[in-house]
Coordinates of C-alpha atoms and ligand atoms in Angstrom, one line a residue:
X1 CA 67.5 10.2 45.6
X2 CA 66.9 11.9 42.4
X3 CA 69.0 14.8 41.7
X4 CA 66.9 17.9 41.8
X5 CA 69.0 19.2 39.0
X6 CA 68.0 16.5 36.8
X7 CA 64.4 17.8 37.3
X8 CA 65.3 21.2 35.8
X9 CA 65.0 19.6 32.4
X10 CA 61.7 18.4 32.7
X11 CA 60.6 21.6 33.8
X12 CA 58.7 23.2 30.9
X13 CA 56.8 20.3 29.7
X14 CA 55.6 19.5 33.7
X15 CA 54.9 23.0 34.5
X16 CA 52.8 23.2 31.0
X17 CA 50.9 20.1 32.1
X18 CA 50.1 20.9 35.0
X19 CA 49.1 24.5 34.2
X20 CA 46.6 23.0 31.7
X21 CA 45.6 21.2 34.6
X22 CA 44.9 24.2 36.4
X23 CA 43.1 25.7 33.6
X24 CA 40.9 22.8 33.5
X25 CA 39.8 22.6 37.1
X26 CA 38.8 26.3 36.7
X27 CA 36.7 25.5 33.4
X28 CA 35.1 22.4 35.1
X29 CA 33.9 24.0 38.4
X30 CA 33.0 27.4 36.6
X31 CA 34.7 28.8 39.6
X32 CA 38.1 29.0 41.1
X33 CA 38.1 26.2 44.1
X34 CA 36.8 26.7 47.4
X35 CA 37.1 30.3 47.2
X36 CA 33.8 31.2 47.9
X37 CA 33.2 33.0 44.6
X38 CA 35.1 35.9 46.0
X39 CA 37.8 35.4 43.4
X40 CA 40.6 35.2 45.9
X41 CA 43.2 32.3 45.1
X42 CA 42.7 29.7 47.9
X43 CA 46.3 28.0 48.9
X44 CA 46.1 25.0 51.1
X45 CA 49.5 25.3 52.8
X46 CA 51.0 22.1 55.1
X47 CA 53.9 23.5 57.3
X48 CA 56.4 21.1 59.0
X49 CA 56.3 22.4 62.4
X50 CA 57.6 24.9 64.7
X51 CA 60.8 23.2 65.5
X52 CA 63.4 26.1 64.9
X53 CA 64.0 29.6 64.6
X54 CA 64.1 29.1 60.7
X55 CA 60.9 27.6 60.4
X56 CA 59.0 30.3 62.6
X57 CA 60.6 33.0 60.6
X58 CA 59.3 30.9 57.6
X59 CA 55.9 30.4 58.9
X60 CA 55.4 34.2 59.6
X61 CA 56.9 34.9 55.8
X62 CA 54.4 32.6 54.1
X63 CA 51.3 34.1 56.3
X64 CA 52.6 37.9 55.5
X65 CA 52.8 37.1 51.8
X66 CA 49.4 35.4 51.6
X67 CA 47.9 38.1 53.2
X68 CA 49.9 40.7 51.2
X69 CA 49.0 38.9 48.1
X70 CA 45.4 39.0 49.2
X71 CA 45.0 35.3 49.3
X72 CA 42.8 33.2 51.3
X73 CA 45.2 30.9 53.0
X74 CA 44.5 27.7 54.7
X75 CA 47.5 26.8 57.2
X76 CA 48.2 23.6 59.1
X77 CA 51.3 22.9 61.5
X78 CA 51.9 19.2 61.0
X79 CA 54.3 19.1 64.5
X80 CA 57.0 17.5 62.5
X81 CA 54.5 14.3 61.5
X82 CA 54.3 12.8 58.2
X83 CA 50.9 11.7 58.6
X84 CA 49.6 15.0 59.9
X85 CA 51.0 16.5 56.5
X86 CA 49.3 14.0 54.3
X87 CA 45.9 14.6 56.2
X88 CA 46.1 18.0 55.8
X89 CA 46.8 17.7 52.2
X90 CA 44.0 15.2 51.9
X91 CA 41.8 17.8 53.6
X92 CA 42.9 20.4 50.9
X93 CA 42.0 18.2 48.3
X94 CA 38.6 17.6 49.5
X95 CA 38.1 21.4 50.0
X96 CA 39.1 21.9 46.5
X97 CA 41.8 24.3 47.0
X98 CA 43.2 26.2 43.9
X99 CA 47.0 25.4 44.8
X100 CA 48.5 23.3 47.4
X101 CA 51.9 24.0 48.6
X102 CA 53.9 21.9 51.5
X103 CA 57.1 21.4 53.0
X104 CA 57.5 17.8 53.3
X105 CA 59.1 16.7 56.8
X106 CA 60.6 13.9 54.9
X107 CA 61.5 13.2 51.4
X108 CA 59.7 9.9 50.9
X109 CA 56.4 8.4 51.2
X110 CA 54.4 10.9 49.3
X111 CA 53.4 9.7 45.7
X112 CA 50.1 8.3 47.1
X113 CA 48.6 11.5 48.4
X114 CA 50.3 13.2 45.5
X115 CA 48.3 11.3 42.8
X116 CA 45.4 12.2 44.8
X117 CA 45.8 15.7 44.1
X118 CA 46.9 15.2 40.6
X119 CA 43.6 13.2 39.9
X120 CA 41.5 16.1 41.3
X121 CA 43.6 18.6 39.0
X122 CA 45.2 20.4 41.7
X123 CA 48.6 21.8 41.4
X124 CA 51.2 21.3 44.2
X125 CA 53.9 23.2 44.7
X126 CA 56.9 22.1 47.1
X127 CA 58.3 25.1 49.5
X128 CA 61.7 24.5 51.4
X129 CA 62.0 20.6 51.2
X130 CA 62.2 18.5 48.3
X131 CA 60.5 15.0 48.0
X132 CA 61.9 11.7 46.4
X133 CA 59.5 10.5 43.7
X134 CA 59.8 8.4 40.6
X135 CA 56.8 10.5 38.8
X136 CA 57.9 14.2 38.2
X137 CA 54.8 15.0 37.3
X138 CA 53.3 14.8 40.8
X139 CA 54.7 18.5 41.6
X140 CA 55.0 21.5 39.6
X141 CA 58.2 23.3 41.3
X142 CA 60.3 23.7 44.3
X143 CA 60.9 26.7 45.9
X144 CA 63.9 26.5 48.2
X145 CA 67.5 26.3 49.1
X146 CA 70.4 24.0 47.6
X147 CA 71.0 22.0 50.8
X148 CA 74.0 20.2 49.3
X149 CA 75.6 23.3 48.4
X150 CA 75.1 24.5 52.1
X151 CA 77.0 21.6 53.0
X152 CA 79.7 22.0 50.9
X153 CA 79.9 25.7 52.1
X154 CA 79.9 24.3 55.8
X155 CA 82.8 22.5 54.7
X156 CA 84.7 25.0 53.0
X157 CA 84.0 27.5 55.7
X158 CA 85.4 25.0 58.2
X159 CA 88.6 25.4 56.7
X160 CA 88.6 29.0 57.5
X161 CA 87.6 28.7 60.8
X162 CA 90.4 26.1 61.7
X163 CA 92.8 28.3 60.1
X164 CA 91.7 31.3 62.1
X165 CA 92.0 29.3 65.4
X166 CA 95.5 27.9 64.3
X167 CA 94.3 24.6 64.7
X168 CA 97.0 22.0 63.4
X169 CA 97.0 18.6 62.9
X170 CA 93.8 15.8 62.6
X171 CA 90.4 17.4 63.2
X172 CA 87.7 15.3 65.2
X173 CA 84.3 16.4 64.0
X174 CA 80.8 15.7 65.5
X175 CA 77.7 16.3 63.4
X176 CA 74.3 17.1 64.4
X177 CA 72.1 15.9 61.9
X178 CA 68.6 17.5 61.0
X179 CA 65.5 15.2 61.3
X180 CA 66.2 11.6 59.6
X181 CA 65.0 11.4 55.9
X182 CA 64.4 15.3 55.8
X183 CA 66.1 16.8 52.7
X184 CA 68.3 19.3 54.5
X185 CA 69.8 16.6 56.7
X186 CA 70.7 14.1 53.9
X187 CA 71.9 16.7 51.2
X188 CA 73.8 19.2 53.8
X189 CA 75.5 15.8 55.1
X190 CA 76.4 14.8 51.6
X191 CA 77.7 18.4 50.6
X192 CA 79.8 18.5 53.6
X193 CA 81.2 15.2 52.9
X194 CA 82.0 16.0 49.5
X195 CA 84.5 18.4 50.6
X196 CA 85.7 16.0 53.3
X197 CA 86.5 13.2 50.8
X198 CA 88.0 15.5 48.1
X199 CA 90.4 17.7 50.3
X200 CA 90.6 16.2 53.8
X201 CA 90.5 12.5 53.6
X202 CA 93.6 12.3 55.6
X203 CA 93.3 15.0 58.3
X204 CA 89.1 15.3 59.0
X205 CA 87.3 12.4 60.5
X206 CA 83.5 12.6 61.8
X207 CA 83.7 10.9 64.8
X208 CA 80.5 11.0 65.7
X209 CA 77.2 11.8 63.8
X210 CA 73.5 11.7 64.9
X211 CA 70.3 13.3 64.5
X212 CA 68.9 16.3 66.9
X213 CA 65.9 16.5 64.8
X214 CA 66.6 20.0 64.2
X215 CA 65.5 21.2 67.7
X216 CA 67.3 23.1 70.5
X217 CA 66.5 20.2 73.2
X218 CA 67.9 17.4 70.7
X219 CA 70.8 19.5 70.0
X220 CA 71.7 19.7 73.8
X221 CA 70.8 15.9 74.6
X222 CA 72.9 14.5 71.8
X223 CA 75.8 16.7 72.3
X224 CA 75.9 15.8 76.0
X225 CA 75.9 12.1 74.6
X226 CA 78.8 13.1 72.3
X227 CA 80.9 14.6 74.6
X228 CA 80.5 11.6 77.1
X229 CA 81.6 9.1 74.2
X230 CA 84.1 11.5 72.6
X231 CA 85.6 14.1 75.0
X232 CA 88.0 15.2 72.5
X233 CA 86.0 16.6 69.8
X234 CA 87.6 19.3 68.3
X235 CA 84.6 20.7 65.7
X236 CA 81.0 20.4 65.6
X237 CA 79.0 20.9 62.6
X238 CA 75.5 21.2 63.4
X239 CA 73.0 20.8 60.7
X240 CA 71.0 24.1 62.0
X241 CA 71.4 27.1 64.3
X242 CA 68.9 25.8 66.9
X243 CA 70.8 22.5 67.4
X244 CA 74.3 24.3 67.8
X245 CA 72.6 26.7 70.4
X246 CA 71.5 23.5 72.5
X247 CA 74.9 21.9 72.0
X248 CA 76.5 25.2 73.3
X249 CA 74.4 24.5 76.5
X250 CA 76.0 21.0 76.6
X251 CA 79.4 22.2 75.8
X252 CA 79.2 24.7 78.8
X253 CA 77.6 22.2 81.2
X254 CA 80.6 20.0 80.6
X255 CA 83.0 22.7 81.6
X256 CA 84.1 23.5 78.1
X257 CA 84.3 26.8 75.9
X258 CA 82.1 26.7 72.7
X259 CA 83.9 28.5 69.9
X260 CA 87.2 27.9 71.6
X261 CA 87.8 24.3 73.1
X262 CA 85.0 23.2 70.5
X263 CA 84.9 24.9 67.1
X264 CA 81.1 25.3 65.8
X265 CA 79.6 25.8 61.9
X266 CA 75.9 26.0 61.8
X267 CA 73.3 26.7 59.0
X268 CA 70.4 28.9 58.8
X269 CA 71.7 32.5 60.3
X270 CA 68.6 32.9 62.6
X271 CA 68.9 35.7 64.9
X272 CA 70.0 33.5 67.8
X273 CA 72.6 31.9 65.9
X274 CA 73.7 35.6 65.2
X275 CA 73.8 36.5 68.9
X276 CA 75.5 33.3 69.7
X277 CA 78.3 34.0 66.8
X278 CA 78.6 37.5 68.2
X279 CA 79.7 36.3 71.4
X280 CA 82.1 34.1 70.3
X281 CA 80.4 30.5 70.8
X282 CA 79.8 29.8 66.9
X283 CA 82.4 30.2 64.7
X284 CA 80.7 30.3 61.3
X285 CA 77.1 30.4 59.8
X286 CA 76.2 29.3 56.3
X287 CA 73.2 31.2 55.6
X288 CA 69.6 29.4 54.6
X289 CA 66.9 31.9 53.9
X290 CA 63.7 31.3 55.3
X291 CA 61.5 34.3 53.9
X292 CA 60.1 32.2 51.0
X293 CA 56.7 33.7 51.2
X294 CA 56.5 36.6 48.7
X295 CA 58.4 33.9 46.0
X296 CA 56.0 31.3 46.8
X297 CA 53.0 33.5 46.3
X298 CA 54.6 34.7 43.2
X299 CA 54.7 31.1 41.7
X300 CA 51.5 30.1 43.2
X301 CA 49.7 32.8 40.8
X302 CA 51.6 31.8 37.8
X303 CA 50.8 28.0 38.4
X304 CA 47.1 28.9 39.1
X305 CA 46.9 30.8 35.8
X306 CA 49.0 28.2 33.8
X307 CA 52.1 29.9 33.1
X308 CA 55.1 28.4 32.9
X309 CA 57.7 28.1 36.1
X310 CA 61.1 26.9 36.6
X311 CA 61.1 23.5 38.1
X312 CA 63.6 24.4 41.1
X313 CA 63.5 28.3 42.3
X314 CA 66.5 28.5 44.2
X315 CA 67.2 30.8 47.2
X316 CA 70.0 33.3 47.4
X317 CA 72.0 33.2 50.4
X318 CA 75.6 34.0 52.1
X319 CA 78.3 32.6 54.7
X320 CA 79.0 34.6 57.8
X321 CA 82.2 34.4 59.8
X322 CA 82.2 35.4 63.5
X323 CA 84.2 38.8 63.0
X324 CA 81.0 39.9 60.9
X325 CA 78.5 38.7 63.2
X326 CA 78.3 42.0 65.3
X327 CA 78.0 44.4 62.0
X328 CA 75.7 42.0 60.4
X329 CA 73.2 41.4 63.4
X330 CA 71.0 44.7 63.3
X331 CA 70.1 43.8 59.8
X332 CA 69.2 40.4 60.2
X333 CA 65.4 40.2 59.2
X334 CA 64.7 36.8 61.1
Ligands
LIG401 O1 67.4 24.5 58.1 C1 66.0 24.0 59.7 C2 64.5 23.4 60.0 O2 64.4 22.9 56.0 C3 65.5 24.6 55.7 O3 64.4 23.1 58.9 C4 64.7 23.8 56.5 C5 65.7 23.5 57.8 C6 66.1 24.6 58.7 O4 64.1 23.2 61.0 O5 66.3 24.9 61.1

């Protein structure tokens, strides 16, 4: 997979080229896409689905920010299916929107449709998740988090969690992965493994790892199976809060105490995750901010106007331990 960091170097050239493309489009058509002549920016947005609390917050953020910015937003929910995203993008191309933004459900398989957008000179902005492509000119920028770093932060915070729990000796870890082939699943696993390989080759071991597709139902079902095959799991690392919450139900159903018998680290920091943490059931959360709407609208405007934007616009986020949960809960925005 291409390292997203490598893309930064190409930023100026690609953004400039796409900027020119955006201008050319305006000149050709004499109007700005399918805006119906009212001067509004027309943004076609293809969302992954509604699999998690993170996703709902992200969808709300995009819709609100588009309204605030006065854009004409065309929104579609792909229900976690790549073919649905591809048809949504194709329909935005046919409609001649000004800019297409999408959060790709998986990393591969986008080149053909992105080439179609490029041929029609419609710039594409990735949001939240990245794609794997050999042609860097197929999208202008990514607005989203550094998932590899989130995986590393999960590893680091687990050290603190284990210390706090007074855990000594080997650590048997179960991992609930996100959607197979999705950037956050690949990269969070990678970052976590980096910490394991560097500092815990002798004491930590991932004994089971499987996808729960970023959903509560998936987390519950897979965790129940994990507990059957490995009743002596010490730690659960779940790639998102929702799978962690599903897993908590399975752990309780098996007569164990989440947060005590099995220490739990998750990613996202949605309200329900914080509630579970304030109840002592999740031990630490690595934050991943879904409120990308305002930044996305800003970028879309720049891209539409042919301005240069950075190749990767990163989200800022923090980490939270259980003892911070109660205090942080009232101020959580998602
Ligand atoms: O962590 C998860 C969601 O892509 C960052 O997708 C996003 C992830 C998020 O379903 O809850």
